[in-house]
Short mmCIF file of C-alpha atoms in Angstrom, two decimals:
data_model
loop_
_atom_site.label_atom_id
_atom_site.label_comp_id
_atom_site.label_asym_id
_atom_site.label_seq_id
_atom_site.Cartn_x
_atom_site.Cartn_y
_atom_site.Cartn_z
CA MET Z 1490 -54.20 88.45 -70.79
CA PHE Z 1491 -53.45 87.67 -67.16
CA ASP Z 1492 -50.90 89.42 -65.40
CA LEU Z 1493 -49.54 86.27 -63.63
CA PHE Z 1494 -50.33 82.42 -64.32
CA VAL Z 1495 -49.44 80.44 -61.48
CA ILE Z 1496 -48.42 76.36 -62.15
CA GLY Z 1497 -48.92 74.28 -59.21
CA GLY Z 1498 -51.99 74.02 -56.35
CA GLY Z 1499 -49.92 73.63 -53.38
CA ILE Z 1500 -49.77 76.00 -50.52
CA ASN Z 1501 -46.88 78.23 -52.28
CA GLY Z 1502 -48.79 77.99 -55.44
CA CYS Z 1503 -52.28 79.02 -53.85
CA GLY Z 1504 -50.48 81.40 -51.58
CA ILE Z 1505 -48.63 83.48 -54.40
CA ALA Z 1506 -52.13 83.45 -56.25
CA ARG Z 1507 -53.99 84.90 -53.29
CA ASP Z 1508 -51.18 87.78 -52.47
CA ALA Z 1509 -50.86 88.56 -56.28
CA ALA Z 1510 -55.05 88.44 -56.34
CA GLY Z 1511 -55.16 91.10 -53.66
CA ARG Z 1512 -52.26 93.41 -54.85
CA GLY Z 1513 -54.93 94.17 -57.93
CA LEU Z 1514 -53.13 91.58 -60.49
CA THR Z 1515 -55.02 88.97 -62.81
CA VAL Z 1516 -54.28 85.78 -61.74
CA ALA Z 1517 -54.74 82.10 -63.02
CA LEU Z 1518 -53.66 79.32 -61.44
CA ALA Z 1519 -53.26 75.75 -62.77
CA GLU Z 1520 -53.29 72.51 -60.63
CA MET Z 1521 -53.16 69.05 -62.42
CA GLY Z 1522 -54.88 67.29 -59.87
CA ASP Z 1523 -56.58 68.46 -56.51
CA LEU Z 1524 -55.39 71.02 -54.48
CA ALA Z 1525 -52.96 70.16 -51.89
CA GLN Z 1526 -52.76 66.42 -53.90
CA ALA Z 1527 -49.15 66.01 -53.15
CA THR Z 1528 -46.56 67.59 -50.57
CA SER Z 1529 -48.76 70.10 -49.40
CA SER Z 1530 -51.65 67.57 -47.73
CA ALA Z 1531 -48.51 65.25 -46.67
CA SER Z 1532 -46.68 67.56 -44.07
CA THR Z 1533 -46.41 66.67 -40.23
CA LYS Z 1534 -49.36 69.33 -39.99
CA LEU Z 1535 -47.22 72.19 -37.88
CA PHE Z 1536 -46.80 75.59 -37.79
CA HIS Z 1537 -43.01 75.51 -36.13
CA GLY Z 1538 -39.87 77.61 -36.05
CA GLY Z 1539 -37.76 74.35 -36.50
CA LEU Z 1540 -36.40 73.58 -33.32
CA ARG Z 1541 -33.62 71.44 -34.73
CA TYR Z 1542 -32.63 73.86 -37.39
CA LEU Z 1543 -30.83 75.97 -34.35
CA GLU Z 1544 -28.28 72.92 -34.49
CA TYR Z 1545 -27.48 73.68 -38.34
CA PHE Z 1546 -27.30 77.59 -37.24
CA GLU Z 1547 -30.12 78.64 -39.75
CA LEU Z 1548 -31.12 81.16 -37.45
CA ARG Z 1549 -32.75 83.35 -40.37
CA LEU Z 1550 -34.90 80.72 -41.34
CA VAL Z 1551 -35.87 79.73 -37.65
CA ARG Z 1552 -36.90 83.24 -36.92
CA GLU Z 1553 -38.63 84.16 -40.25
CA ALA Z 1554 -40.89 80.74 -39.35
CA LEU Z 1555 -41.06 81.63 -35.14
CA VAL Z 1556 -42.58 85.15 -36.18
CA GLU Z 1557 -44.93 83.54 -38.62
CA ARG Z 1558 -46.33 81.37 -36.25
CA GLU Z 1559 -48.65 84.23 -34.47
CA THR Z 1560 -49.00 85.91 -37.72
CA LEU Z 1561 -50.75 82.63 -39.11
CA LEU Z 1562 -52.70 82.12 -36.02
CA ALA Z 1563 -54.42 85.19 -35.95
CA ALA Z 1564 -55.35 84.57 -39.53
CA MET Z 1565 -56.77 81.34 -39.29
CA PRO Z 1566 -57.78 80.24 -35.42
CA HIS Z 1567 -60.22 77.64 -36.99
CA ILE Z 1568 -57.80 75.74 -38.66
CA SER Z 1569 -54.99 76.21 -36.53
CA TRP Z 1570 -54.03 76.55 -33.17
CA PRO Z 1571 -51.20 76.10 -30.21
CA MET Z 1572 -49.83 73.07 -28.52
CA ARG Z 1573 -47.32 72.36 -26.38
CA PHE Z 1574 -44.55 69.89 -27.18
CA VAL Z 1575 -42.95 67.95 -24.29
CA LEU Z 1576 -39.27 67.14 -25.28
CA PRO Z 1577 -38.43 64.24 -22.69
CA TYR Z 1578 -34.44 64.37 -21.73
CA HIS Z 1579 -32.34 61.66 -20.61
CA ARG Z 1580 -28.78 62.52 -19.72
CA ASP Z 1581 -27.27 58.98 -21.88
CA MET Z 1582 -29.05 60.42 -25.00
CA ARG Z 1583 -26.74 60.76 -28.10
CA PHE Z 1584 -27.24 63.23 -30.96
CA GLU Z 1585 -26.14 63.09 -34.41
CA GLY Z 1586 -22.37 64.16 -35.10
CA GLU Z 1587 -23.06 66.05 -38.66
CA THR Z 1588 -24.88 69.03 -37.60
CA HIS Z 1589 -23.01 72.40 -36.90
CA ALA Z 1590 -23.52 72.40 -33.20
CA SER Z 1591 -22.04 68.99 -32.88
CA ARG Z 1592 -19.11 69.91 -34.61
CA LEU Z 1593 -18.50 72.92 -31.95
CA LEU Z 1594 -19.37 70.59 -29.50
CA GLY Z 1595 -16.86 68.18 -30.64
CA LEU Z 1596 -13.80 70.63 -30.63
CA PHE Z 1597 -14.52 72.48 -27.74
CA MET Z 1598 -15.99 69.96 -25.31
CA PRO Z 1599 -14.98 66.30 -26.85
CA TRP Z 1600 -15.63 64.42 -23.23
CA LEU Z 1601 -19.43 65.04 -24.07
CA LYS Z 1602 -18.95 62.35 -26.74
CA GLY Z 1603 -22.16 62.88 -28.42
CA ARG Z 1604 -24.38 64.25 -26.09
CA ARG Z 1605 -26.08 67.21 -25.44
CA PRO Z 1606 -26.35 68.22 -21.55
CA ALA Z 1607 -29.52 69.95 -20.29
CA TRP Z 1608 -28.13 73.50 -20.29
CA LEU Z 1609 -27.46 73.54 -23.86
CA ILE Z 1610 -30.98 72.28 -24.62
CA ARG Z 1611 -32.48 74.66 -22.11
CA LEU Z 1612 -30.32 77.20 -24.19
CA GLY Z 1613 -31.67 76.36 -27.26
CA LEU Z 1614 -35.32 76.60 -26.39
CA PHE Z 1615 -34.39 80.27 -24.54
CA LEU Z 1616 -33.47 81.04 -28.28
CA TYR Z 1617 -36.63 79.31 -29.95
CA ASP Z 1618 -38.87 81.50 -27.25
CA HIS Z 1619 -37.18 84.85 -28.01
CA LEU Z 1620 -35.94 84.76 -31.81
CA GLY Z 1621 -39.62 85.48 -32.98
CA GLY Z 1622 -40.65 88.16 -30.48
CA ARG Z 1623 -43.51 85.59 -29.32
CA ARG Z 1624 -46.55 87.25 -27.92
CA ILE Z 1625 -49.49 84.78 -27.99
CA LEU Z 1626 -47.74 81.52 -27.16
CA PRO Z 1627 -46.54 80.58 -23.63
CA ALA Z 1628 -43.11 80.01 -22.70
CA THR Z 1629 -40.88 77.02 -22.04
CA ARG Z 1630 -40.86 75.09 -18.79
CA ALA Z 1631 -39.13 72.26 -17.03
CA LEU Z 1632 -41.71 69.05 -16.26
CA ASP Z 1633 -40.97 66.50 -13.70
CA LEU Z 1634 -42.16 63.41 -15.46
CA ALA Z 1635 -42.36 61.55 -12.23
CA SER Z 1636 -45.48 63.50 -11.25
CA ASP Z 1637 -46.83 65.36 -14.72
CA PRO Z 1638 -49.03 63.35 -16.87
CA ALA Z 1639 -46.94 63.59 -19.50
CA GLY Z 1640 -44.78 61.37 -17.93
CA ARG Z 1641 -47.59 58.19 -17.70
CA PRO Z 1642 -46.91 57.13 -21.15
CA LEU Z 1643 -43.26 57.00 -21.37
CA GLN Z 1644 -40.44 54.88 -19.78
CA PRO Z 1645 -39.67 55.34 -16.10
CA LYS Z 1646 -36.10 56.46 -17.44
CA TYR Z 1647 -37.06 59.59 -18.40
CA ARG Z 1648 -37.53 61.98 -15.43
CA ARG Z 1649 -37.29 65.31 -16.88
CA ALA Z 1650 -38.53 67.05 -20.05
CA PHE Z 1651 -38.94 70.54 -21.13
CA GLU Z 1652 -41.90 71.64 -22.81
CA TYR Z 1653 -42.44 74.81 -25.21
CA SER Z 1654 -44.84 75.89 -27.85
CA ASP Z 1655 -45.49 75.40 -31.45
CA CYS Z 1656 -48.70 75.42 -33.51
CA TRP Z 1657 -50.92 72.81 -35.53
CA VAL Z 1658 -52.38 73.22 -38.76
CA GLN Z 1659 -54.88 71.42 -40.83
CA ASP Z 1660 -52.42 71.61 -43.92
CA SER Z 1661 -54.66 70.87 -46.98
CA ARG Z 1662 -57.62 72.83 -45.28
CA LEU Z 1663 -54.92 75.72 -45.71
CA VAL Z 1664 -54.30 75.37 -49.18
CA VAL Z 1665 -58.19 75.13 -50.23
CA LEU Z 1666 -58.76 78.74 -48.09
CA ASN Z 1667 -56.02 80.39 -49.77
CA ALA Z 1668 -57.29 79.34 -53.15
CA ARG Z 1669 -60.98 80.24 -52.16
CA ASP Z 1670 -59.58 83.64 -50.94
CA ALA Z 1671 -57.58 84.01 -54.11
CA GLU Z 1672 -60.63 83.52 -56.29
CA ALA Z 1673 -63.02 85.71 -54.25
CA ARG Z 1674 -60.22 88.42 -55.15
CA GLY Z 1675 -60.62 87.43 -58.87
CA ALA Z 1676 -58.31 84.69 -59.34
CA ARG Z 1677 -59.29 82.19 -62.08
CA ILE Z 1678 -58.64 78.70 -59.89
CA MET Z 1679 -58.36 75.46 -62.25
CA THR Z 1680 -58.03 71.88 -60.87
CA ARG Z 1681 -57.74 68.85 -62.81
CA ALA Z 1682 -56.12 71.03 -65.64
CA ARG Z 1683 -52.38 70.17 -66.51
CA VAL Z 1684 -50.29 72.67 -68.11
CA THR Z 1685 -48.96 71.23 -71.07
CA SER Z 1686 -46.70 73.45 -72.80
CA ALA Z 1687 -45.41 77.52 -72.05
CA ARG Z 1688 -43.50 79.70 -74.52
CA ARG Z 1689 -42.48 83.08 -74.44
CA GLU Z 1690 -43.78 84.43 -77.62
CA GLY Z 1691 -44.24 88.69 -78.45
CA GLY Z 1692 -43.14 89.76 -75.00
CA ALA Z 1693 -45.51 87.30 -73.19
CA TRP Z 1694 -46.25 83.45 -72.06
CA THR Z 1695 -48.32 81.35 -74.16
CA ILE Z 1696 -49.61 78.41 -72.28
CA GLY Z 1697 -51.42 75.45 -72.99
CA VAL Z 1698 -53.67 73.65 -70.54
CA THR Z 1699 -55.42 70.53 -70.87
CA HIS Z 1700 -58.30 69.70 -68.37
CA ALA Z 1701 -59.30 66.64 -67.20
CA ASP Z 1702 -62.37 66.11 -69.55
CA ASP Z 1703 -59.77 66.81 -72.60
CA ARG Z 1704 -60.60 70.40 -73.10
CA LYS Z 1705 -57.92 72.16 -74.20
CA GLU Z 1706 -57.49 76.08 -73.29
CA THR Z 1707 -54.71 78.59 -74.38
CA PHE Z 1708 -53.65 81.54 -72.03
CA ARG Z 1709 -51.42 84.23 -72.40
CA ALA Z 1710 -49.51 86.22 -69.25
CA ARG Z 1711 -46.99 88.59 -68.53
CA ALA Z 1712 -45.37 86.33 -66.16
CA LEU Z 1713 -45.09 82.83 -65.20
CA VAL Z 1714 -44.69 81.35 -61.58
CA ASN Z 1715 -43.56 77.72 -61.39
CA ALA Z 1716 -44.83 76.24 -58.30
CA GLY Z 1717 -44.72 72.83 -59.34
CA GLY Z 1718 -43.46 71.55 -56.10
CA PRO Z 1719 -41.66 68.02 -56.54
CA TRP Z 1720 -42.59 68.43 -60.30
CA VAL Z 1721 -40.66 72.17 -60.38
CA GLU Z 1722 -37.60 70.53 -62.74
CA GLU Z 1723 -40.21 68.81 -65.03
CA VAL Z 1724 -41.99 72.18 -65.63
CA ILE Z 1725 -38.53 73.81 -66.41
CA ARG Z 1726 -37.69 71.39 -68.73
CA ASP Z 1727 -40.08 69.70 -70.32
CA VAL Z 1728 -43.03 72.04 -69.82
CA ALA Z 1729 -40.99 75.70 -70.52
CA GLY Z 1730 -38.23 74.26 -72.30
CA ILE Z 1731 -35.41 75.98 -70.58
CA ALA Z 1732 -32.03 74.61 -69.47
CA SER Z 1733 -31.02 75.01 -65.92
CA THR Z 1734 -28.80 74.01 -63.56
CA GLU Z 1735 -30.64 74.55 -60.71
CA GLY Z 1736 -32.59 71.65 -59.04
CA VAL Z 1737 -34.44 70.03 -56.31
CA ARG Z 1738 -33.70 67.02 -53.84
CA LEU Z 1739 -36.54 64.89 -53.19
CA VAL Z 1740 -36.71 63.93 -49.84
CA ARG Z 1741 -39.36 61.46 -48.78
CA GLY Z 1742 -41.35 62.32 -45.41
CA SER Z 1743 -43.64 59.22 -44.15
CA HIS Z 1744 -45.66 59.21 -41.47
CA ILE Z 1745 -48.07 57.01 -39.60
CA VAL Z 1746 -51.18 57.01 -37.85
CA THR Z 1747 -52.00 54.68 -34.60
CA ARG Z 1748 -54.90 54.12 -32.33
CA ARG Z 1749 -54.58 56.99 -29.39
CA LEU Z 1750 -51.32 56.29 -27.06
CA PHE Z 1751 -51.83 58.72 -24.46
CA ASP Z 1752 -54.93 60.39 -23.20
CA HIS Z 1753 -53.40 64.22 -22.80
CA ASP Z 1754 -53.74 66.76 -25.43
CA ARG Z 1755 -50.15 67.69 -25.63
CA CYS Z 1756 -47.60 66.49 -28.20
CA TYR Z 1757 -43.75 64.81 -27.79
CA PHE Z 1758 -40.57 65.69 -29.68
CA PHE Z 1759 -38.49 62.56 -29.84
CA GLN Z 1760 -34.87 62.95 -30.43
CA GLY Z 1761 -32.94 59.78 -32.21
CA GLN Z 1762 -29.29 59.12 -32.31
CA ASP Z 1763 -29.44 59.27 -36.09
CA GLY Z 1764 -30.09 62.98 -36.07
CA ARG Z 1765 -33.64 62.67 -36.69
CA ILE Z 1766 -36.52 63.71 -34.63
CA VAL Z 1767 -40.01 62.54 -34.36
CA PHE Z 1768 -43.32 64.04 -33.37
CA ALA Z 1769 -46.07 62.06 -31.66
CA ILE Z 1770 -49.05 64.04 -31.81
CA PRO Z 1771 -52.55 63.84 -30.74
CA TYR Z 1772 -54.88 63.47 -34.30
CA GLU Z 1773 -58.54 63.81 -35.01
CA GLN Z 1774 -59.69 63.32 -31.27
CA ASP Z 1775 -58.84 59.39 -31.41
CA PHE Z 1776 -55.65 59.04 -33.10
CA THR Z 1777 -51.60 59.67 -32.43
CA LEU Z 1778 -49.62 60.90 -35.97
CA ILE Z 1779 -46.05 60.14 -35.34
CA GLY Z 1780 -43.25 61.39 -37.93
CA THR Z 1781 -41.72 61.84 -40.07
CA THR Z 1782 -39.01 60.04 -42.18
CA ASP Z 1783 -36.43 61.52 -44.09
CA GLN Z 1784 -35.45 59.38 -47.08
CA ASP Z 1785 -33.77 60.74 -50.61
CA HIS Z 1786 -36.81 59.44 -53.25
CA GLN Z 1787 -36.30 58.08 -56.41
CA GLY Z 1788 -38.80 57.70 -59.16
CA SER Z 1789 -42.30 59.78 -59.30
CA PRO Z 1790 -43.00 61.72 -56.62
CA ALA Z 1791 -46.69 60.91 -57.20
CA GLU Z 1792 -45.56 57.07 -56.25
CA ALA Z 1793 -44.47 58.12 -52.95
CA ARG Z 1794 -45.60 55.53 -50.18
CA CYS Z 1795 -44.62 55.17 -46.44
CA THR Z 1796 -42.83 51.94 -46.91
CA GLU Z 1797 -42.67 48.93 -44.32
CA ALA Z 1798 -39.42 49.50 -43.46
CA GLU Z 1799 -40.33 53.43 -42.29
CA GLN Z 1800 -43.10 51.89 -40.36
CA ASP Z 1801 -40.60 49.51 -38.64
CA TYR Z 1802 -38.66 52.76 -38.15
CA LEU Z 1803 -41.31 55.25 -36.82
CA CYS Z 1804 -42.50 52.20 -34.73
CA ALA Z 1805 -38.97 51.55 -33.35
CA PHE Z 1806 -38.53 54.94 -32.63
CA ALA Z 1807 -41.39 55.65 -30.76
CA SER Z 1808 -40.75 52.65 -29.00
CA GLN Z 1809 -37.78 53.88 -27.47
CA TYR Z 1810 -39.65 56.21 -25.59
CA PHE Z 1811 -42.93 55.06 -25.03
CA ALA Z 1812 -43.59 52.39 -22.26
CA ARG Z 1813 -45.71 50.22 -24.21
CA PRO Z 1814 -44.01 49.28 -27.54
CA VAL Z 1815 -45.63 50.49 -30.54
CA THR Z 1816 -45.88 47.99 -33.39
CA ARG Z 1817 -47.72 47.57 -37.09
CA ASP Z 1818 -50.47 46.40 -35.18
CA ASP Z 1819 -51.69 49.90 -33.79
CA ILE Z 1820 -51.54 51.25 -37.27
CA VAL Z 1821 -54.50 52.50 -38.89
CA TRP Z 1822 -53.23 54.66 -41.56
CA THR Z 1823 -49.81 55.86 -43.47
CA TYR Z 1824 -49.29 58.64 -45.73
CA SER Z 1825 -46.35 59.90 -47.55
CA GLY Z 1826 -45.20 62.87 -49.41
CA VAL Z 1827 -41.98 64.15 -51.08
CA ARG Z 1828 -40.64 67.57 -50.02
CA PRO Z 1829 -38.90 69.40 -53.04
CA LEU Z 1830 -35.90 70.53 -51.16
CA TYR Z 1831 -33.51 72.98 -53.17
CA ASN Z 1832 -30.37 70.97 -53.89
CA ASP Z 1833 -27.55 72.53 -51.99
CA GLY Z 1834 -25.48 69.38 -51.88
CA ALA Z 1835 -25.84 68.44 -48.71
CA LYS Z 1836 -24.53 65.07 -47.39
CA SER Z 1837 -27.67 63.82 -46.14
CA ALA Z 1838 -31.36 64.27 -46.65
CA THR Z 1839 -31.83 65.58 -42.92
CA ALA Z 1840 -29.08 67.89 -43.41
CA ALA Z 1841 -30.39 69.48 -46.46
CA THR Z 1842 -31.82 72.95 -46.42
CA ARG Z 1843 -35.64 73.67 -45.64
CA ASP Z 1844 -35.02 77.02 -46.94
CA TYR Z 1845 -36.64 78.75 -49.97
CA VAL Z 1846 -35.14 79.62 -53.07
CA LEU Z 1847 -36.66 82.04 -55.71
CA SER Z 1848 -34.95 82.04 -58.92
CA LEU Z 1849 -35.93 84.43 -61.65
CA ASP Z 1850 -35.49 83.44 -65.32
CA GLY Z 1851 -35.14 85.97 -68.38
CA GLY Z 1852 -33.18 88.30 -69.92
CA ALA Z 1853 -33.61 91.70 -70.57
CA GLY Z 1854 -37.09 91.97 -72.59
CA ASP Z 1855 -38.08 88.45 -71.80
CA ALA Z 1856 -41.38 87.55 -70.02
CA PRO Z 1857 -40.12 86.28 -66.77
CA LEU Z 1858 -40.31 83.04 -64.94
CA LEU Z 1859 -39.98 82.50 -61.08
CA ASN Z 1860 -39.18 79.26 -60.05
CA VAL Z 1861 -39.89 78.15 -56.65
CA PHE Z 1862 -37.57 76.05 -54.93
CA GLY Z 1863 -37.70 74.27 -51.23
CA GLY Z 1864 -40.07 76.10 -48.56
CA LYS Z 1865 -41.84 75.44 -45.61
CA ILE Z 1866 -45.50 75.06 -44.83
CA THR Z 1867 -44.69 77.96 -42.13
CA THR Z 1868 -43.21 80.20 -44.03
CA TYR Z 1869 -45.80 79.79 -46.93
CA ARG Z 1870 -47.09 83.65 -46.29
CA ARG Z 1871 -43.38 85.30 -46.35
CA LEU Z 1872 -42.58 82.91 -49.54
CA ALA Z 1873 -45.06 84.66 -51.45
CA GLU Z 1874 -44.04 88.11 -50.39
CA SER Z 1875 -40.69 87.54 -51.65
CA ALA Z 1876 -41.89 85.99 -54.80
CA LEU Z 1877 -44.04 89.31 -55.63
CA ALA Z 1878 -41.01 91.43 -54.40
CA LYS Z 1879 -38.93 89.53 -57.27
CA LEU Z 1880 -41.88 90.16 -59.95
CA ALA Z 1881 -42.13 94.09 -58.83
CA PRO Z 1882 -40.19 95.41 -61.17
CA PHE Z 1883 -42.78 93.73 -63.72
CA PHE Z 1884 -45.92 95.04 -62.22
CA ALA Z 1885 -45.62 99.21 -61.33
CA GLN Z 1886 -49.27 99.05 -60.93
CA ALA Z 1887 -49.41 96.23 -58.18
CA SER Z 1888 -50.05 97.54 -54.56
CA GLY Z 1889 -47.71 96.29 -51.42
CA ASP Z 1890 -47.78 93.71 -48.98
CA TRP Z 1891 -51.16 92.87 -47.59
CA THR Z 1892 -51.28 89.52 -46.21
CA ALA Z 1893 -50.63 89.66 -42.73
CA ARG Z 1894 -52.98 88.78 -40.27
CA VAL Z 1895 -55.76 89.22 -42.57
CA PRO Z 1896 -58.33 86.57 -42.06
CA LEU Z 1897 -58.67 83.24 -44.63
CA PRO Z 1898 -62.55 82.52 -44.80
CA GLY Z 1899 -64.00 81.40 -41.86
CA GLY Z 1900 -61.68 82.92 -39.88
CA ASP Z 1901 -62.84 85.89 -38.89
CA PHE Z 1902 -63.02 85.26 -34.87
CA PRO Z 1903 -60.06 85.81 -32.04
CA VAL Z 1904 -57.71 83.48 -31.67
CA ASP Z 1905 -59.52 82.21 -28.18
CA GLY Z 1906 -62.76 82.28 -29.60
CA VAL Z 1907 -63.12 78.66 -30.61
CA ALA Z 1908 -64.96 77.55 -27.61
CA ALA Z 1909 -67.43 80.43 -27.51
CA LEU Z 1910 -68.20 79.49 -31.38
CA THR Z 1911 -68.70 75.89 -30.51
CA ASP Z 1912 -70.98 76.44 -27.82
CA GLY Z 1913 -72.70 79.10 -29.95
CA LEU Z 1914 -73.36 76.35 -32.66
CA ILE Z 1915 -74.78 73.82 -30.09
CA ALA Z 1916 -77.23 76.21 -28.73
CA ASP Z 1917 -78.59 77.07 -31.83
CA TYR Z 1918 -78.22 73.77 -33.50
CA PRO Z 1919 -79.12 71.50 -30.54
CA PHE Z 1920 -79.22 68.13 -32.52
CA LEU Z 1921 -75.38 68.57 -33.07
CA ASP Z 1922 -73.21 66.80 -30.43
CA ARG Z 1923 -70.11 68.60 -28.94
CA PRO Z 1924 -67.63 66.30 -31.40
CA TRP Z 1925 -69.69 66.71 -34.51
CA ALA Z 1926 -70.31 70.88 -33.75
CA ALA Z 1927 -66.07 71.11 -32.73
CA ARG Z 1928 -65.19 69.07 -36.03
CA LEU Z 1929 -67.23 71.80 -38.02
CA VAL Z 1930 -65.80 74.81 -36.43
CA ARG Z 1931 -62.29 73.82 -36.67
CA ALA Z 1932 -62.86 72.89 -40.49
CA TYR Z 1933 -65.35 76.04 -41.32
CA GLY Z 1934 -64.91 78.55 -38.46
CA THR Z 1935 -67.40 81.12 -38.94
CA GLU Z 1936 -68.64 79.42 -42.29
CA ALA Z 1937 -70.02 76.81 -40.36
CA ARG Z 1938 -73.35 78.49 -40.03
CA ALA Z 1939 -73.62 78.72 -43.94
CA ILE Z 1940 -73.49 75.06 -44.19
CA LEU Z 1941 -76.26 74.22 -41.59
CA ASN Z 1942 -78.28 77.19 -42.94
CA GLY Z 1943 -80.87 77.44 -40.19
CA ALA Z 1944 -81.24 73.63 -40.17
CA ARG Z 1945 -84.02 72.27 -37.40
CA SER Z 1946 -82.64 68.74 -37.35
CA ALA Z 1947 -79.93 66.30 -38.68
CA ALA Z 1948 -82.95 65.36 -41.33
CA ASP Z 1949 -82.96 68.89 -43.07
CA LEU Z 1950 -79.25 68.58 -43.90
CA GLY Z 1951 -79.77 65.76 -46.39
CA ARG Z 1952 -78.34 62.48 -46.95
CA ASP Z 1953 -75.93 60.98 -43.70
CA PHE Z 1954 -72.81 59.68 -45.50
CA GLY Z 1955 -71.54 58.34 -42.20
CA ALA Z 1956 -69.22 60.06 -39.83
CA THR Z 1957 -71.45 63.58 -39.47
CA LEU Z 1958 -70.73 63.93 -43.31
CA THR Z 1959 -74.15 65.18 -44.47
CA GLU Z 1960 -75.12 66.02 -47.97
CA ALA Z 1961 -75.22 70.01 -46.90
CA GLU Z 1962 -71.59 69.84 -46.12
CA LEU Z 1963 -70.60 67.77 -49.22
CA ASN Z 1964 -72.75 70.34 -51.38
CA TRP Z 1965 -70.67 73.27 -49.90
CA LEU Z 1966 -67.30 71.20 -50.47
CA MET Z 1967 -68.26 70.43 -53.93
CA ASP Z 1968 -70.10 74.15 -54.54
CA LYS Z 1969 -67.04 76.45 -52.86
CA GLU Z 1970 -64.30 74.15 -52.26
CA TYR Z 1971 -63.09 72.52 -55.57
CA ALA Z 1972 -63.75 68.95 -54.19
CA LEU Z 1973 -64.98 66.65 -56.96
CA SER Z 1974 -64.25 62.85 -55.66
CA ALA Z 1975 -64.72 61.16 -52.57
CA GLU Z 1976 -60.66 61.19 -52.05
CA ASP Z 1977 -60.85 65.22 -52.26
CA VAL Z 1978 -63.32 64.79 -49.48
CA ILE Z 1979 -62.59 62.44 -47.07
CA TRP Z 1980 -58.80 62.76 -46.85
CA ARG Z 1981 -57.86 66.31 -48.03
CA ARG Z 1982 -60.98 68.45 -47.20
CA SER Z 1983 -61.05 66.28 -43.93
CA LYS Z 1984 -60.13 63.23 -42.45
CA LEU Z 1985 -63.13 61.29 -42.55
CA GLY Z 1986 -61.82 58.47 -44.11
CA LEU Z 1987 -60.30 57.32 -40.97
CA ARG Z 1988 -63.96 56.87 -39.44
CA MET Z 1989 -65.76 55.67 -42.69
CA SER Z 1990 -66.62 52.22 -44.21
CA ASP Z 1991 -66.01 51.08 -47.44
CA GLU Z 1992 -68.97 50.70 -48.26
CA GLN Z 1993 -69.80 54.44 -47.31
CA VAL Z 1994 -67.08 55.58 -49.02
CA ALA Z 1995 -68.40 54.08 -52.30
CA ALA Z 1996 -71.67 55.51 -51.50
CA LEU Z 1997 -70.04 58.90 -51.32
CA ALA Z 1998 -68.07 58.34 -54.61
CA ALA Z 1999 -71.32 57.59 -56.28
CA PHE Z 2000 -73.37 60.09 -55.11
CA MET Z 2001 -70.81 62.87 -56.07
CA ALA Z 2002 -69.74 61.27 -59.40
CA GLU Z 2003 -74.19 61.37 -60.18
CA ALA Z 2004 -73.87 64.95 -58.98
CA ALA Z 2005 -71.05 65.99 -61.27
CA ALA Z 2006 -72.69 65.01 -64.02
CA THR Z 2007 -76.01 66.64 -63.64
CA ARG Z 2008 -74.38 69.98 -62.56
CA ASN Z 2009 -72.67 69.42 -65.91
CA ARG Z 2010 -69.14 70.83 -64.17
CA PRO Z 2011 -65.97 70.80 -65.61
CA GLY Z 2012 -62.85 70.56 -63.99
CA CYS Z 2013 -62.09 73.82 -63.33
CA ALA Z 2014 -63.35 75.62 -60.17
CA ALA Z 2015 -64.29 79.12 -61.83
CA GLN Z 2016 -65.73 80.02 -64.98
#
């Protein structure tokens, strides 16, 4: 019997599994598809406090996220790093009128008519700098866009800007590394494993799981965690058979990836009159990521797509700022995910809370069910701690909080150590060029050397699948990172799909299918 059974292999599920396993609990996790297959691989790829949430006076959420930025950065300096964000300002800019800040300004300064004076934006950024006890990241500063390189891609009317700090994160790799660390601490991680039933029996949960090969297993667990993300309601109703009044609001966030629109390494924070903000972020060296939208989503979360209307919206939004208009011809890829926000009755998708809600189901003597609603990728670790605090009365043997600043696999080096790691790889493996070495360090950190494993030439790494993906790296992904399909490799463990041809992807898929058959490996990562 397991102490804890987790349904869902997104960031919340894997974060909870890792935390629980590190406290000495026995843990199993089942994910019906690939790890991070839905919402957790479709984010804007940021560890951020949520600057716009200050307009809704969500100070606790913002503070928690700001504190977490640096806590997480210290634990995963390979897949997360600081970035500077440029917020262009123009006195004629208008803002949404339904935020708490907008209503107060309308009441006390009606002459502003929806504008935000520069001093108010600077005040918000001052709070953003200081709410979280910032130590590593640099503070906000003002920019003269007429002379600063960040002004060159923008329309001439934008003469002023503010520059502040947040962090980038490779979201789907974050999920996989949490799962790997959970497994290293004793958890059983199962992918392509759908939970079909969960019932309370004899003071515990009996859980039925069907694997991709139609193999069925039954598990017993003292507690059940529903981290189903967009499917959290379905798990409550259809899997556990429980009636509940709590639910989620499904909000679709879509992104476009374009050819590189600017040459510097800073990001843009663009503000629109509809209350949305959109980021334009340097992406995978040769591209620009633009997003996100906020649309209520109907239908299956698995069917979320960036619609033509959303593509047009994002292009038009960015074109209000860039001197050269962004068009559909610039788009090389799109993606979309559904955020399972707690349904707090907000009027619009934009206004719905991004805070998480943990709901414990069960009366005296019942095996507990913890349902996870909402959450942000930035606060996943704190959410996991809160989840274990909710379950603490049922597990007296569990130890206390431990995950703060504990490195994820490959992250055992200083925050400013990426350049040194990259230089070391190039020195010891001279067949690597700098972009290749940098990609390996940013994906695997100190574990990049285990993949290269003393190779003297690129030929020693086996078959070349294109875009610097080698057989040695692929074997690592299949053996240690739960990858079973080409899509797992090129869109979640990496973004090499942006650089690979259809023929290369087909060859990769065929190789993986043959390898899976010869390994006789079921759709379960740990046996």
